Coordinates of C-alpha atoms in Angstrom, one line a residue:
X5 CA 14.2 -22.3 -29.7
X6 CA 15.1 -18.8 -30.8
X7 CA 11.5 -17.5 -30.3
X8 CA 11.9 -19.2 -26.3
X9 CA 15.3 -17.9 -25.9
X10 CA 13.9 -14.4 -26.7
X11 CA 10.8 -14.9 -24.8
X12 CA 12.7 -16.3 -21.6
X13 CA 15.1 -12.9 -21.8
X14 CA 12.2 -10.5 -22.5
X15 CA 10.2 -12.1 -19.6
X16 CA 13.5 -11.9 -17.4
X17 CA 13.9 -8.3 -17.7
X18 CA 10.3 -7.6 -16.8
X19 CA 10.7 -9.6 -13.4
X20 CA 14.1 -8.2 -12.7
X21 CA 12.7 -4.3 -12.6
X22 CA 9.9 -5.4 -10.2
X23 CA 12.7 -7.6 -8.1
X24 CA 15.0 -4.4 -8.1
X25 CA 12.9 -1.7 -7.7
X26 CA 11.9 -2.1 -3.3
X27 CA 15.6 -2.8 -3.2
X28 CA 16.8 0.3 -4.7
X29 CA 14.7 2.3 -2.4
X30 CA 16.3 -0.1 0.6
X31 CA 19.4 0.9 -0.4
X32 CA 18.7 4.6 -0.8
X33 CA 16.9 4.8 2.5
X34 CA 20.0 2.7 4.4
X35 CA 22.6 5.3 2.4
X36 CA 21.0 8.0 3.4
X37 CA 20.8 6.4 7.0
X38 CA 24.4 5.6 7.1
X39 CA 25.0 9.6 6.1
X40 CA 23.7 10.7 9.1
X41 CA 25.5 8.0 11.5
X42 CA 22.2 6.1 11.7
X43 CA 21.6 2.3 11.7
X44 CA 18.8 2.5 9.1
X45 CA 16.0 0.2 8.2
X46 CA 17.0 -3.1 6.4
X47 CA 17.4 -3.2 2.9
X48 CA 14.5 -5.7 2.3
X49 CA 12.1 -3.3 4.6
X50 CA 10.2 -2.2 1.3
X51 CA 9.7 -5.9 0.9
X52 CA 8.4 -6.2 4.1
X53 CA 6.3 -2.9 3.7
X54 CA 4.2 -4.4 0.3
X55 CA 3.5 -7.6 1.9
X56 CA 2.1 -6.1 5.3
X57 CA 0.0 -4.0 2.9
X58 CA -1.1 -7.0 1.0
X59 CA -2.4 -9.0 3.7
X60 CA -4.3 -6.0 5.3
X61 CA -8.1 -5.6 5.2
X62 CA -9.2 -3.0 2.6
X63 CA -10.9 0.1 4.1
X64 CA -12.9 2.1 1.7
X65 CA -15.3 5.6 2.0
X66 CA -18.7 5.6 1.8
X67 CA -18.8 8.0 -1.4
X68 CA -15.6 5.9 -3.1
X69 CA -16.2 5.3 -6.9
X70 CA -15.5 2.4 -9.0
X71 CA -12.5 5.2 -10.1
X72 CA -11.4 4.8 -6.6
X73 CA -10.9 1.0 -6.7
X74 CA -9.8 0.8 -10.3
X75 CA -7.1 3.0 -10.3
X76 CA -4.2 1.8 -8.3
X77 CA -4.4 -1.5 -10.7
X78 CA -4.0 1.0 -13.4
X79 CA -1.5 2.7 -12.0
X80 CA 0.5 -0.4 -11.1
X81 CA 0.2 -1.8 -14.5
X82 CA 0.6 1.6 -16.5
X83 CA 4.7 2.0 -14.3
X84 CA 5.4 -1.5 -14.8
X85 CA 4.9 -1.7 -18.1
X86 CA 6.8 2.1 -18.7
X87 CA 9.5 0.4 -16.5
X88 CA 9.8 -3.2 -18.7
X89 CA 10.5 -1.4 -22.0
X90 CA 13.9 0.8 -21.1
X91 CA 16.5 -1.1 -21.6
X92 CA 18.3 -2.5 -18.6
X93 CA 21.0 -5.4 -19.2
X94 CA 20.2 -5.8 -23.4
X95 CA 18.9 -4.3 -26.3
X96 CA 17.1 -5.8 -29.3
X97 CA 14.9 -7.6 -27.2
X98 CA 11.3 -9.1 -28.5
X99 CA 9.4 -6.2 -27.6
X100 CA 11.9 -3.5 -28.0
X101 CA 10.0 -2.1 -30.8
X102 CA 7.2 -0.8 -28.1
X103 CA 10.3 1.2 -26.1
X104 CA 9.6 4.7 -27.7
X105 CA 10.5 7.2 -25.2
X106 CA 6.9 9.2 -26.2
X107 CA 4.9 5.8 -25.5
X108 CA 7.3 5.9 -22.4
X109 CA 6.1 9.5 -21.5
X110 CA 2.2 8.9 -22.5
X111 CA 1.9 5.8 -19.7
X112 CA 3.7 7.9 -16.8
X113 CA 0.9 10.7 -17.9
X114 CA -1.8 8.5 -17.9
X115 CA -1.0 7.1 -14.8
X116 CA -0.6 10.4 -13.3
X117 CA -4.2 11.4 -14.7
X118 CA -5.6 8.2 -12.9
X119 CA -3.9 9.5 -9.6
X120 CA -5.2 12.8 -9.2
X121 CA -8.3 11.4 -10.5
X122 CA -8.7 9.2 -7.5
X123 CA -7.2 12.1 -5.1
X124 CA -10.1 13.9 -5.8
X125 CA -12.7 11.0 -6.1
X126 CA -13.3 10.5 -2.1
X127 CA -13.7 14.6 -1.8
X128 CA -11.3 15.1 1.2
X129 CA -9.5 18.1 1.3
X130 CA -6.3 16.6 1.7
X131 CA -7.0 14.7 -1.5
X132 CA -7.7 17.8 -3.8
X133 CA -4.7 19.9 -2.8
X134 CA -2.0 16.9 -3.4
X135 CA -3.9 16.2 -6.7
X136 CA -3.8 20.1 -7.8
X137 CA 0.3 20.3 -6.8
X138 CA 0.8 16.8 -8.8
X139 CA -0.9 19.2 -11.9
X140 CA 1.4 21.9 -11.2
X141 CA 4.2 19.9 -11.1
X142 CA 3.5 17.7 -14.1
X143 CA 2.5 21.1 -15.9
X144 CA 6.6 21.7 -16.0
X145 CA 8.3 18.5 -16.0
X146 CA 5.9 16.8 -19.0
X147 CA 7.0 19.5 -21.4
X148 CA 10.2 19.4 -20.1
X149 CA 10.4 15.6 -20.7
X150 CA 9.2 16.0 -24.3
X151 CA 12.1 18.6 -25.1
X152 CA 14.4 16.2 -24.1
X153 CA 12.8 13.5 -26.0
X154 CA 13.2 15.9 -29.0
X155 CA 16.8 16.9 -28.1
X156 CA 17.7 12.6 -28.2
X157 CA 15.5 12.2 -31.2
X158 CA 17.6 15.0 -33.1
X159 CA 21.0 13.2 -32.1
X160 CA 19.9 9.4 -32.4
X161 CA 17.4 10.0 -35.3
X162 CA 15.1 8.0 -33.6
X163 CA 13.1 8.0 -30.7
X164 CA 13.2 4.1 -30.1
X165 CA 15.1 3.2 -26.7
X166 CA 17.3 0.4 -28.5
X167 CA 18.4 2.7 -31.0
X168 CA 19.6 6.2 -29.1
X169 CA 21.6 3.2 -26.2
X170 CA 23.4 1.6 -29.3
X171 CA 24.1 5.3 -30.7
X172 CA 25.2 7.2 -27.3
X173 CA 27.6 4.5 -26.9
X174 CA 29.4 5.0 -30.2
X175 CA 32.1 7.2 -30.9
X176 CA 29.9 8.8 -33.0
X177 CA 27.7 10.7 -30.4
X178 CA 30.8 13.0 -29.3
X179 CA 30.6 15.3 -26.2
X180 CA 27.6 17.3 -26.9
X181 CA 26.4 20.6 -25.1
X182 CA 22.6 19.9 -25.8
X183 CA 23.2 16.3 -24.0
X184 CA 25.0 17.6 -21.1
X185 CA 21.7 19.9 -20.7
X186 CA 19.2 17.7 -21.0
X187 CA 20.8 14.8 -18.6
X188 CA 20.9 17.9 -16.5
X189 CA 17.1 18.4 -17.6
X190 CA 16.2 14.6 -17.0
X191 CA 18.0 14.8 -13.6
X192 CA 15.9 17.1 -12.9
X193 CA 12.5 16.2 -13.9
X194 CA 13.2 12.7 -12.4
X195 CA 13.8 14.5 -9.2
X196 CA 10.3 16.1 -9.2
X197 CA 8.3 13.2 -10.9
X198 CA 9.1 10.9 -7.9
X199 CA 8.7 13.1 -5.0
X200 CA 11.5 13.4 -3.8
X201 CA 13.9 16.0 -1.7
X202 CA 13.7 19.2 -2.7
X203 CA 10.3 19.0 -4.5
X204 CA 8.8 16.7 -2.0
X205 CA 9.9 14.4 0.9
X206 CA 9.0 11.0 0.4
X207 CA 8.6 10.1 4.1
X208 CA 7.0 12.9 5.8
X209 CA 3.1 13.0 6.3
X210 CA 2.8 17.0 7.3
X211 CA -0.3 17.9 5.2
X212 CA 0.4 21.3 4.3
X213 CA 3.7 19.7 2.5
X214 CA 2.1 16.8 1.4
X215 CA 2.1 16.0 -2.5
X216 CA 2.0 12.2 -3.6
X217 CA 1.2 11.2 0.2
X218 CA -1.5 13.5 0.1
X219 CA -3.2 11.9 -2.7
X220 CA -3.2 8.2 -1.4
X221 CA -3.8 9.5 2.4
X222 CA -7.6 7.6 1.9
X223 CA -5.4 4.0 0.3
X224 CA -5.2 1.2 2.5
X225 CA -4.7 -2.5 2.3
X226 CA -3.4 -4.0 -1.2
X227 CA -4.5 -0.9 -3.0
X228 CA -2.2 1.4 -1.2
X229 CA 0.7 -1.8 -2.0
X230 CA -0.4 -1.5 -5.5
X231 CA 0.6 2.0 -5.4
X232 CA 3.8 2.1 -3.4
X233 CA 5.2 -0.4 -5.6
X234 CA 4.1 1.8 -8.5
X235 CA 6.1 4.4 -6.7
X236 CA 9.2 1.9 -6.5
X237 CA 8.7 1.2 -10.2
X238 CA 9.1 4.9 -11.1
X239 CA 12.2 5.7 -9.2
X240 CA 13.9 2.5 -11.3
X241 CA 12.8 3.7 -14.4
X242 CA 13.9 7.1 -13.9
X243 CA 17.1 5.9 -12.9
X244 CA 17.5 2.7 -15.8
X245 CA 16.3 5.8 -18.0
X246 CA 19.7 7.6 -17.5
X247 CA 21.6 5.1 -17.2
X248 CA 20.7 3.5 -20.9
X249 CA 20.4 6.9 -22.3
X250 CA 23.7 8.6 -20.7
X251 CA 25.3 5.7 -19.1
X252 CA 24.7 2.7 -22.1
X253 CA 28.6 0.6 -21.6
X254 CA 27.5 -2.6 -20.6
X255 CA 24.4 -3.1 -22.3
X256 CA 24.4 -6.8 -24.6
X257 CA 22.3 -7.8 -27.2
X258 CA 19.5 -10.2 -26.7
X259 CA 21.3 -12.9 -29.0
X260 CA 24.6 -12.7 -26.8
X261 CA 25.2 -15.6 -24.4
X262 CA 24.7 -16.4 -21.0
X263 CA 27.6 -15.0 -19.8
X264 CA 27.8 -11.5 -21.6
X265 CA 24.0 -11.2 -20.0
X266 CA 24.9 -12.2 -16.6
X267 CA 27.9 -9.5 -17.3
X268 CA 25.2 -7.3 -18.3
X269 CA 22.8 -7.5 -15.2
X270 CA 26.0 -7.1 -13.1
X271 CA 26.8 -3.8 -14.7
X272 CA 22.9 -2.5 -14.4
X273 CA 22.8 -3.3 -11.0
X274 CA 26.0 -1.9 -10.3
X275 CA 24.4 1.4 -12.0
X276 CA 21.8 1.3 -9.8
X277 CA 24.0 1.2 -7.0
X278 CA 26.0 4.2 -8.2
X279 CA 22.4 6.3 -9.0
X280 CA 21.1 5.1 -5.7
X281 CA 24.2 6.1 -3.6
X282 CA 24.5 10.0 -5.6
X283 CA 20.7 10.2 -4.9
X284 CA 21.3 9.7 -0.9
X285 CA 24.2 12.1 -0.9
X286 CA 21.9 14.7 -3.0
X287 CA 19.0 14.4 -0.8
X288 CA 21.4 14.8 2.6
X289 CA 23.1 17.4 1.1
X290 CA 20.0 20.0 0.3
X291 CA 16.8 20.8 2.3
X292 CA 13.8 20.6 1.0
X293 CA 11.8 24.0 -0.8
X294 CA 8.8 25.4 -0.7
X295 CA 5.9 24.2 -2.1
X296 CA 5.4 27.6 -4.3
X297 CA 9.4 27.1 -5.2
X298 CA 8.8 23.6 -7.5
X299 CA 7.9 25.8 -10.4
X300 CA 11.1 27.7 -10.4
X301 CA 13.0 24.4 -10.0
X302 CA 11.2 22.4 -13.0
X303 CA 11.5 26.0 -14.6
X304 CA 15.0 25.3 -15.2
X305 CA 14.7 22.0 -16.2
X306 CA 12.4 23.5 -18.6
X307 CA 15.1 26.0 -20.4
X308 CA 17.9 23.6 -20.3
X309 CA 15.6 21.0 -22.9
X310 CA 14.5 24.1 -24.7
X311 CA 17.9 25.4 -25.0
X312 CA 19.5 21.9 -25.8
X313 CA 16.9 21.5 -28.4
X314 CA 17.4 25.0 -30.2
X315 CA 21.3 24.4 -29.9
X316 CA 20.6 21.5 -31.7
X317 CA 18.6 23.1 -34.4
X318 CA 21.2 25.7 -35.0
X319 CA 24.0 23.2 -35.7
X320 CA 21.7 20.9 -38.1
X321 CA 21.0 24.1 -39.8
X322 CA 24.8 25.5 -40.3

């Protein structure tokens, strides 16, 4: 029955993050809505979005590759799983041995890969210049991702998800410099890895600004739903990311009982509501850079992990 109970749990987490994750963009679209005295789409629009996609005819190019088919299954299944090992409502769960935050890392590269793969597979011109920003972008934000693995690993001792949540949220952690500069770091990097204001705008289709859109202009059909929702999958595990690392109250154990879990899911979502809601007012707030600006802007995401991580150093070695 223990084995079940575990199961059941694991299994629950991985269907909450794909229940939550249209809904969290819902509510950051309506927030950002209700900002500018607009009425805003419906919070189950994304919802609506992936199954119109779904039950649309697939339209492919002539020259499309088996790449070109494969990868938004890859892509979906690569984000999904990233996304089902952070920790959202408990820790110590079955499979809580797989959430290392460089396995974590390793599938959002890979997936990434896949994209720009495909961007390029159909030859459009569109296609190659999205794919070659993605590589400029990711050139910055995966080594700045890895410095603020380091930076955890060097306060946690570990690099295991379970472990750094149950040690941030005892008394033992402190108030830090390094951490304050690497959430600053993650904030940052989570920023640019999803597209969003000032590295990218999520809803415009202007090609000459284009990065993620322009690499899935030639998607259609299931295979462009498949990809969206991969899109919706990243945003929640950026933002369950920071809020297990930097934000852990409220996380249970996986032998706790019903109650203290329900308690638990209560809390995560009401984290995601907080995230969503700071994200609307940040992307309201600031207007969107140049394409040639990203660098400077993962740039400092860059030097505040490299800094945390040498600060870090310095004290372990007085």
């Amino acid at each position: 029955m223990a084995l079940i109970f575990e199961l059941t749990i694991q299994g629950a987490q991985m269907m909450l993050v794909l229940l939550l994750a249209p809904l969290l963009v819902g509510f950051v679209r309506k927030v950002k809505a209700r900002l500018l005295r607009r009425q805003g789409p419906p919070l189950i629009q994304p919802y609506r979005d992936l199954l119109r996609l779904m039950r649309k005819e697939v339209v492919l190019a002539d020259n499309a590759s088996w790449l070109f088919r494969v990868t938004p299954y890859l892509i979906f299944a690569a984000t999904w799983v990233a996304a089902a090992l952070v920790p959202t409502f408990a820790t110590g769960l079955k499979f809580s041995w797989t959430a290392d935050l460089i396995a974590i890392v390793a599938l959002l590269g890979s997936a990434r890969f896949f994209l720009a793969l495909a961007g390029m597979d159909v030859g459009t011109s569109f296609g190659g210049i999205g794919a070659s920003r993605e590589v400029m972008i990711a050139s910055l934000a995966e080594p700045a991702m890895l410095l603020i693995v380091f930076s955890l690993a060097l306060v946690a001792g570990a690099t295991q998800l379970s472990t750094v949540a149950a040690f941030m949220a005892s008394p033992d952690v402190g108030l830090r410099v390094s951490l304050g500069m690497s959430l600053i770091a993650l904030v940052i990097v989570a920023i640019a890895e999803n597209a969003r204001i000032p590295v990218d705008n999520p809803a415009t289709h202007l090609e000459l600004t284009m990065v993620h859109e322009a690499m899935i202009l030639e998607y259609s059909g299931r295979h462009l739903a498949m990809i969206e929702f991969a899109a919706f999958l990243k945003l929640l595990l950026y933002v369950s990311l920071i809020s297990c690392v930097f934000i852990p109250w409220g996380l249970v154990t996986a032998a706790a009982g019903p109650q203290s879990l329900a308690l638990g899911v209560v809390t995560y979502v009401g984290k995601l509501a907080v995230c969503g809601i700071l994200l609307a007012v940040f992307e309201t707030a600031i207007a969107k850079m140049r394409v040639f600006r990203a660098p400077d802007f993962l740039g400092a995401a860059l030097m505040l992990a490299l800094l945390g991580t040498l600060l870090l150093f310095v004290s372990r070695s007085l």
